[in-house]
Coordinates of C-alpha atoms in Angstrom, one line a residue:
X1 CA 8.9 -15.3 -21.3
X2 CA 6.4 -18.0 -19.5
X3 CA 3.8 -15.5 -18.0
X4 CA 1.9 -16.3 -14.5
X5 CA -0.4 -14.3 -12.4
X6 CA 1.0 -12.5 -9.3
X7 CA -0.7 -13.3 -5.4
X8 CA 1.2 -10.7 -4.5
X9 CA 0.3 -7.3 -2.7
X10 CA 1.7 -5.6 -5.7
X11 CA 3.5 -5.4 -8.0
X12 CA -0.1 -7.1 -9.2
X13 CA -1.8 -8.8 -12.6
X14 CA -3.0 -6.0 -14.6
X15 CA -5.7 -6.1 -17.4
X16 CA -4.7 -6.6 -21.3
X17 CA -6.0 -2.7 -21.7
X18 CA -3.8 -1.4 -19.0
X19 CA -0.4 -2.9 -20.4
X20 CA -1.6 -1.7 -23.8
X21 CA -1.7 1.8 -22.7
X22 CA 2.5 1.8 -22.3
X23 CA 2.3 1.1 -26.1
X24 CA 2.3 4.7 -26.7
X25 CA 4.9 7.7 -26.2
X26 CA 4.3 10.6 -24.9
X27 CA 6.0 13.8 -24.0
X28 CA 6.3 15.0 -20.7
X29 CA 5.8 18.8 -21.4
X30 CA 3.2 18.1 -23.6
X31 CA -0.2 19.9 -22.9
X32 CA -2.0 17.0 -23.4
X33 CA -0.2 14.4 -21.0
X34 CA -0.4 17.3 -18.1
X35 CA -3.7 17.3 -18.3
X36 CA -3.6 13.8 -17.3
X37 CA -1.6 14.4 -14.6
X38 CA -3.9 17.0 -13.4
X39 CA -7.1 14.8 -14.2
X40 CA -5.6 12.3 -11.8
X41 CA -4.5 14.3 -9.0
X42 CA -8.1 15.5 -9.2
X43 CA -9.6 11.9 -9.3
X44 CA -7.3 10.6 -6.2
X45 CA -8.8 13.3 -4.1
X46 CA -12.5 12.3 -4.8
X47 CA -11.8 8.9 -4.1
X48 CA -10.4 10.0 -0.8
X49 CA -13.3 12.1 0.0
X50 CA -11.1 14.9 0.7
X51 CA -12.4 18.5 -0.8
X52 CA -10.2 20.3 -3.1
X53 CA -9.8 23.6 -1.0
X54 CA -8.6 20.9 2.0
X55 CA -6.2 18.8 0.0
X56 CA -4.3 18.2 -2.7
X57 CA -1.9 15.7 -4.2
X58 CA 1.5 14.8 -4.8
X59 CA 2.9 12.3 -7.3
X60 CA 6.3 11.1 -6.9
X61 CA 8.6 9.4 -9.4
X62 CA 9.5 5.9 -7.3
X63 CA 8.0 3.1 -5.4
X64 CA 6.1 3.4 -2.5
X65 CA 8.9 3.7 -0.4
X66 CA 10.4 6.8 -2.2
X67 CA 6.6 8.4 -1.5
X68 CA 7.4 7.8 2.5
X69 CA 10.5 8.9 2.4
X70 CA 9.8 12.3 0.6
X71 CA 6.5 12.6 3.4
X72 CA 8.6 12.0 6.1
X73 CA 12.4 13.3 5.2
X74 CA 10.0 16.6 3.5
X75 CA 7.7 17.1 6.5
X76 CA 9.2 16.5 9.7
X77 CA 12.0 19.1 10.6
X78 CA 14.8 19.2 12.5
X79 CA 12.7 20.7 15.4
X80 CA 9.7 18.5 15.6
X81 CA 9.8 14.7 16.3
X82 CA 8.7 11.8 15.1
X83 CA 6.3 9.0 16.6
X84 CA 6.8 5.5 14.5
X85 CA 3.9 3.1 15.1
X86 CA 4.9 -0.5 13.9
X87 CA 3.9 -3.8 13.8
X88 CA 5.8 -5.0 10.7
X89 CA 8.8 -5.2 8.1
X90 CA 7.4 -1.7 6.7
X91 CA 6.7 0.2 10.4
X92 CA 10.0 -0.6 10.6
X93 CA 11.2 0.6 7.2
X94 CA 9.9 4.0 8.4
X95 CA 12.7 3.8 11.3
X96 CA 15.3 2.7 8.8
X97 CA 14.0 6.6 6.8
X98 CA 13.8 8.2 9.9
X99 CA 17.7 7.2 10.9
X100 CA 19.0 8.0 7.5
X101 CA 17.6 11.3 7.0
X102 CA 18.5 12.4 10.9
X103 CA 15.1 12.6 11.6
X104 CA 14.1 12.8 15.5
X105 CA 11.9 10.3 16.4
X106 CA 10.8 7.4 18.7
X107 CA 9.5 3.6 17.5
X108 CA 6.5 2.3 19.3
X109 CA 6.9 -1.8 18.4
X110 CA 3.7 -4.1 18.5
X111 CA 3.9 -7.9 17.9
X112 CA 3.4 -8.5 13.8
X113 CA -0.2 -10.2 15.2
X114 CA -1.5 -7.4 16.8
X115 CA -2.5 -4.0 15.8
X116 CA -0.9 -1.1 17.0
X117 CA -3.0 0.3 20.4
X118 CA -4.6 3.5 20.3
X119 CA -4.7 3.8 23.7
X120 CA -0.6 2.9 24.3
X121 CA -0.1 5.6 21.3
X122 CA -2.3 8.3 23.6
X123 CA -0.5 7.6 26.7
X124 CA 2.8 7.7 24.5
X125 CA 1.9 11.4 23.3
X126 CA 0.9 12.4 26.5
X127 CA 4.6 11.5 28.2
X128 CA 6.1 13.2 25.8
X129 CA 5.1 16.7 24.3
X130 CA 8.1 17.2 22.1
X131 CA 6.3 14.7 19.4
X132 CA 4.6 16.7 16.5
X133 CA 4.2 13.9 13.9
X134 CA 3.2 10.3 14.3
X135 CA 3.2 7.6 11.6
X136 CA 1.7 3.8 10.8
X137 CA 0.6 1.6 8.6
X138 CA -2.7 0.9 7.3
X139 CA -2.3 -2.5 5.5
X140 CA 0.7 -3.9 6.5
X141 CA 1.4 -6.8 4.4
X142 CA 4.0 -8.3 6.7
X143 CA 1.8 -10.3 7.8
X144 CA -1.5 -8.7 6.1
X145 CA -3.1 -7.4 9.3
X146 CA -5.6 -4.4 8.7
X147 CA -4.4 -1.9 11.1
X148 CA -7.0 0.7 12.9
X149 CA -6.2 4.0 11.6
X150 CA -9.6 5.6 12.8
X151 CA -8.7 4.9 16.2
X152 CA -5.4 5.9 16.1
X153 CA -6.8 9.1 14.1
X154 CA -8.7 9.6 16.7
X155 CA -6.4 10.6 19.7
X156 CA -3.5 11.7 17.7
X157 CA -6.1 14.8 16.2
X158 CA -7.3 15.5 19.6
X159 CA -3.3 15.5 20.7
X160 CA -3.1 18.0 17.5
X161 CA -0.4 15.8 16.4
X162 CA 0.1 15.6 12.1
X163 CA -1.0 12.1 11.1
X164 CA 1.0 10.2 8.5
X165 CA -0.9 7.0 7.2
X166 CA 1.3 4.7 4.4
X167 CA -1.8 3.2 3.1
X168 CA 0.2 1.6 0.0
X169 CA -1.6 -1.4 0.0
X170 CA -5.0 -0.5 1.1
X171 CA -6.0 2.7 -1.0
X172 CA -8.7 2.0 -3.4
X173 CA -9.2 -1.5 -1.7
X174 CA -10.2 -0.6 1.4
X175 CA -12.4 3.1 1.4
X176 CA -10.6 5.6 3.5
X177 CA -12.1 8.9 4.3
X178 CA -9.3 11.0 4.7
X179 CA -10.9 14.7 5.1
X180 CA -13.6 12.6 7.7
X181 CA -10.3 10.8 9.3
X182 CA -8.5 14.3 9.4
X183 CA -5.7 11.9 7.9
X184 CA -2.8 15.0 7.1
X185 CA -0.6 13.1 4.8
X186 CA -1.7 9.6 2.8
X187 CA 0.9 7.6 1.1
X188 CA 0.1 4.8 -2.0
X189 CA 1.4 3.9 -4.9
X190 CA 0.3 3.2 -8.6
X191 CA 0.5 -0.5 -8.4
X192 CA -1.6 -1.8 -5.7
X193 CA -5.5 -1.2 -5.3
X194 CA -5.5 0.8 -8.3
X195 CA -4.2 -1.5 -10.5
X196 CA -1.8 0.4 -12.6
X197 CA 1.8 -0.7 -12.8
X198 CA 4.9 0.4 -10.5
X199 CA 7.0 3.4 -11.1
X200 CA 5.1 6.3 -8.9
X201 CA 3.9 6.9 -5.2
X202 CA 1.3 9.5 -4.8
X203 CA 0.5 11.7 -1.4
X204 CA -2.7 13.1 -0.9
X205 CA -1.8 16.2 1.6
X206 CA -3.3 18.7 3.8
X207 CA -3.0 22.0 2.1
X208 CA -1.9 23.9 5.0
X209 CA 0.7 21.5 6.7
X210 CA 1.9 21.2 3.4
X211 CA 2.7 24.6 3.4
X212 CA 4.5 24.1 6.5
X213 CA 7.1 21.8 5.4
X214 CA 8.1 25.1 2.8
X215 CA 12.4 24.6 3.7
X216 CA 12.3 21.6 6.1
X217 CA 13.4 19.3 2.8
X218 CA 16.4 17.0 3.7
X219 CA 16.6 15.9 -0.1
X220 CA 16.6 17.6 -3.4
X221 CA 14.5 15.5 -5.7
X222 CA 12.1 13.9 -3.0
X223 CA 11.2 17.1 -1.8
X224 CA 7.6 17.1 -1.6
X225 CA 6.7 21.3 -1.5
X226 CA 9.1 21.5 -4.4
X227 CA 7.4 18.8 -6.5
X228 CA 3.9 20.4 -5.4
X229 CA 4.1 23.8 -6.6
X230 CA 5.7 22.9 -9.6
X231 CA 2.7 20.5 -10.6
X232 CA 0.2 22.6 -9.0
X233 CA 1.0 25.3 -11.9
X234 CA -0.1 23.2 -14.9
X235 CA 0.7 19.4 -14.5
X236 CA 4.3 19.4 -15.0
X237 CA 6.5 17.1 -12.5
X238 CA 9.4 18.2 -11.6
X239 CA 12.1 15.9 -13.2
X240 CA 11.3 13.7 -15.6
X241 CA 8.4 11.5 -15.0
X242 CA 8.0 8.0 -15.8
X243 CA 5.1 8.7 -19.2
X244 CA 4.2 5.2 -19.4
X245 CA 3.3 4.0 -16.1
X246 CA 1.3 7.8 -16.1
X247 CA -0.8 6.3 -18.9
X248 CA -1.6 3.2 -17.6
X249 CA -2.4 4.5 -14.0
X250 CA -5.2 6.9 -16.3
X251 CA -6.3 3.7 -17.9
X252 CA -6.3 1.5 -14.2
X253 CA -8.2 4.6 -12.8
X254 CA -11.0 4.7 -15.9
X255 CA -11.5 0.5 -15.4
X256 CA -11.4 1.1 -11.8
X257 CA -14.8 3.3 -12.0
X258 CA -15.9 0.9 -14.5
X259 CA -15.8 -2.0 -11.9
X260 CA -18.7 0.2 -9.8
X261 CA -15.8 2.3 -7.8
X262 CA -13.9 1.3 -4.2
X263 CA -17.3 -0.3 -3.5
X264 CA -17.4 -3.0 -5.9
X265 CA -13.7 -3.1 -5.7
X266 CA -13.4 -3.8 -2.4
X267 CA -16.1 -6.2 -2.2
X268 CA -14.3 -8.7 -4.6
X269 CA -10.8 -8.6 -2.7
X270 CA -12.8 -9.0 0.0
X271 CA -14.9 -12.3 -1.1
X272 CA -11.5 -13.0 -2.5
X273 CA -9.7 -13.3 0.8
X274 CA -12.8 -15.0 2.1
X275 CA -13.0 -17.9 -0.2
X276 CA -9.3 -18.2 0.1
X277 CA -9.0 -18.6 3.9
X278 CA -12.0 -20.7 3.8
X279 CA -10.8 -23.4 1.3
X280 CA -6.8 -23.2 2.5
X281 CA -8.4 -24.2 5.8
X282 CA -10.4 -27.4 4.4
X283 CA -6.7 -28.1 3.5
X284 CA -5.6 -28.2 6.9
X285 CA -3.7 -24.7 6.5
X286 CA -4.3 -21.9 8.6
X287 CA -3.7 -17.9 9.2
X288 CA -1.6 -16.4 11.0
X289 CA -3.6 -13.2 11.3
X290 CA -7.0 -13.4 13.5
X291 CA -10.4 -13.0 11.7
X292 CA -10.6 -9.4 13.7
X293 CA -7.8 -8.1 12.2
X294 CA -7.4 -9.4 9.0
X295 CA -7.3 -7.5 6.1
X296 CA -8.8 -8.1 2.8
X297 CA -5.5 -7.7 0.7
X298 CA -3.2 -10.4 1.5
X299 CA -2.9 -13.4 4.4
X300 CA -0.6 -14.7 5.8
X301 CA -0.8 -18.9 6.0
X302 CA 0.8 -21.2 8.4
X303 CA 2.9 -24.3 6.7
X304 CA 0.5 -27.4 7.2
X305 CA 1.3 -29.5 10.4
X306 CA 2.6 -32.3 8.8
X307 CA 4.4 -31.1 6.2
X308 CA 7.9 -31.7 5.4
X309 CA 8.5 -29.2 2.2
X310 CA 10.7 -25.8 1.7
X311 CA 9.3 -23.1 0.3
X312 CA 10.9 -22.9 -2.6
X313 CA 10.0 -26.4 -3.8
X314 CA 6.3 -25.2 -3.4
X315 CA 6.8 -21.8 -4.8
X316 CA 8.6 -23.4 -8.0
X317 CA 5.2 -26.2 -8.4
X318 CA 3.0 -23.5 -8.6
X319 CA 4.2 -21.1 -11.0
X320 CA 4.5 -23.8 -13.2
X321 CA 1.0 -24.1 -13.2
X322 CA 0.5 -20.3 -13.3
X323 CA 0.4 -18.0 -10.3
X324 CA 3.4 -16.7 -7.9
X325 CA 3.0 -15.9 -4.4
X326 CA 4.9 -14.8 -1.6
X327 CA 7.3 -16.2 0.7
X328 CA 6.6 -15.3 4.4
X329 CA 8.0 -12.1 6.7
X330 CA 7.5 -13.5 9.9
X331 CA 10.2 -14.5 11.1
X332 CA 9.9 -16.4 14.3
X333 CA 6.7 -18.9 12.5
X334 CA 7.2 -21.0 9.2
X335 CA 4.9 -18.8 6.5
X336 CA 3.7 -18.4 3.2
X337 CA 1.6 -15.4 1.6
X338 CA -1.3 -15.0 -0.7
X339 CA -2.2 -12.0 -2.1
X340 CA -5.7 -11.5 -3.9
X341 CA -6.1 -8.4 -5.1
X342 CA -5.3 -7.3 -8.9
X343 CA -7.2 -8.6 -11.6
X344 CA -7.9 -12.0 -9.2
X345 CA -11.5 -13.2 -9.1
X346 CA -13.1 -16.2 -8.0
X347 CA -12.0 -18.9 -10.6
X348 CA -8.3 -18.0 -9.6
X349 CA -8.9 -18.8 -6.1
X350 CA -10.2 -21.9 -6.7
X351 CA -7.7 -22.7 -9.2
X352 CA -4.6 -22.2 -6.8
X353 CA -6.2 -23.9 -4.0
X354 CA -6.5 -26.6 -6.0
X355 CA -2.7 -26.6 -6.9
X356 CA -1.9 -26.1 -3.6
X357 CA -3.8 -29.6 -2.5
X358 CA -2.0 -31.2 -5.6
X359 CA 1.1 -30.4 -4.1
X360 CA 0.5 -31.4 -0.5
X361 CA -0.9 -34.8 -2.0
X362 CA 2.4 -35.0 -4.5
X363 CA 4.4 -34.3 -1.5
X364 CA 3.0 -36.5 0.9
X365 CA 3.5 -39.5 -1.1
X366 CA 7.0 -39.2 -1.9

């Protein structure tokens, strides 16, 4: 199989040392491998800066999606209501749960280009006192915007509202204070920021409105209580849990400390994203997202003026020469995505740019 590196906002390139790690087998009631479990759910909460006695944490077998959908189909009852903030493909995804799973709730939409206002979300809670939970995005890789969570945080803790952040694509990328942010329930997965591979979601929760969701469950094996107190006792998930992806995550966590922590992390995706948007525009190609609201994990590029290529033919000429990126999400502008987190660093920028101008050279000149 010809390999390539991913531009994506995960699934991502991993290091040689993390795809080792799923070499091995390992049992899932074995002492050993619950102690990795528990060494994890232990290092996810100090990278959150949340305090043990305050929070813990959930890991759930699935994608991302199957972490949101156990936070939200777990947490909200039948009695409380729901306040979607969106401005994207995975806002609305939370609307698609929400429908499913009966869930009460009302959708606040924002244009994919703007982030979601803190101020319409106040006024929104203040018109109507039924809503007990409210929801957004952090990094939402529609269009790669970097939503304001401490904003938002802000006025939905003072409406004492329970805050919902899906920060899949942002954890570990971008440093969130969650205990600071009063953040109630944070969603993320193993293969973004992190760098493991895909196969789990994990929560970091609020002890005590964890606690409250005891019985509001709409599901039996995405039932977040459930799956906490039976990993709170030594490790042990639930159901069976998916060994290999556990053991890389371990590994991705080790290398990610190794790198110099969320600091030095963060401070490559960001030069990343940086050198990216600076030498796509010397190409004539520009974002979609504003420099005020861009994030650092993927952006979202207009097609070049004058071109006269499909998307496909572009995506095809450059994994041949070695990467794969993303086809755009919004819909009413012609768009392409980069991603540049993973293990991306400077050269790879450089490189792709470069195969992106051989392509709009090889293009023009047929």
């Amino acid at each position: 199989m010809k390999t390539y590196k991913l531009l994506t906002p995960g699934p991502l390139t991993t290091t040689e040392t993390v795809k080792k790690e799923m070499m091995v087998d390992h049992c899932t009631w074995d002492d050993d491998y619950k102690k990795i479990t528990q060494e994890i759910r232990n290092e996810l909460l100090r990278l959150a800066h949340a305090d043990k006695s305050n929070y813990t944490v959930v890991l759930m077998q699935g994608s991302g999606t199957f972490g949101v959908e156990s936070v939200l189909s777990s947490v909200v009852g039948e009695e409380d209501k729901l306040l979607i903030a969106a401005n994207g493909a995975y806002g609305n995804r939370m609307e698609e749960i929400a429908k499913l799973n009966k869930i009460p709730y009302v959708i606040y939409k924002e244009d994919y280009d703007k982030i979601p206002s803190a101020e319409k979300i106040e006024k929104i809670l203040k018109d109507d006192s039924k809503i007990t939970h409210v929801s957004m995005i952090h990094s939402e890789t529609t269009s790669g915007i970097l939503n304001d969570i401490e904003a938002v945080a802000k006025v939905v803790k003072e409406a004492g509202k329970v805050f919902i952040v899906d920060a899949m694509s942002s954890f570990a990328g971008v440093d969130i204070d969650v205990e600071d942010l009063r953040i109630d329930f944070l969603v993320s997965s193993a293969n973004k920021c992190i760098q493991g591979v895909p196969g789990f979601s994990f929560i970091i929760c609020k002890r005590d409105e964890l606690e409250k969701s005891k019985e509001k469950a709409r599901t039996l094996s995405l039932n977040l209580y459930e799956q906490w107190k039976t990993m709170e006792i030594d490790g042990k998930w639930r159901f069976t849990s998916p060994t290999h992806v556990v053991l890389a995550f371990y590994k991705a966590l080790k290398e990610l400390q190794e790198e110099g922590g969320i600091p030095e992390r963060a401070k490559r995706y960001r030069e990343n994203n940086k050198l990216l948007i600076e030498k796509m525009r010397e190409l004539g190609i520009e974002t979609y997202i504003d420099s005020k609201h861009q994030g650092p994990i993927i952006t979202t590029f207009f097609y070049p003026k004058d071109s006269n290529f499909n998307f496909q033919d572009m995506y095809d000429f450059i994994k041949e020469r070695g990467y794969a990126i993303y086809p755009g999400k919004v819909t009413e502008a012609d768009t392409f995505r980069i991603g540049n987190i993973g293990e991306i660093y400077r050269e790879d920028i450089l490189k792709v740019v470069s195969i992106f101008k051989e392509f709009l050279e090889s293009n023009r000149s047929k």
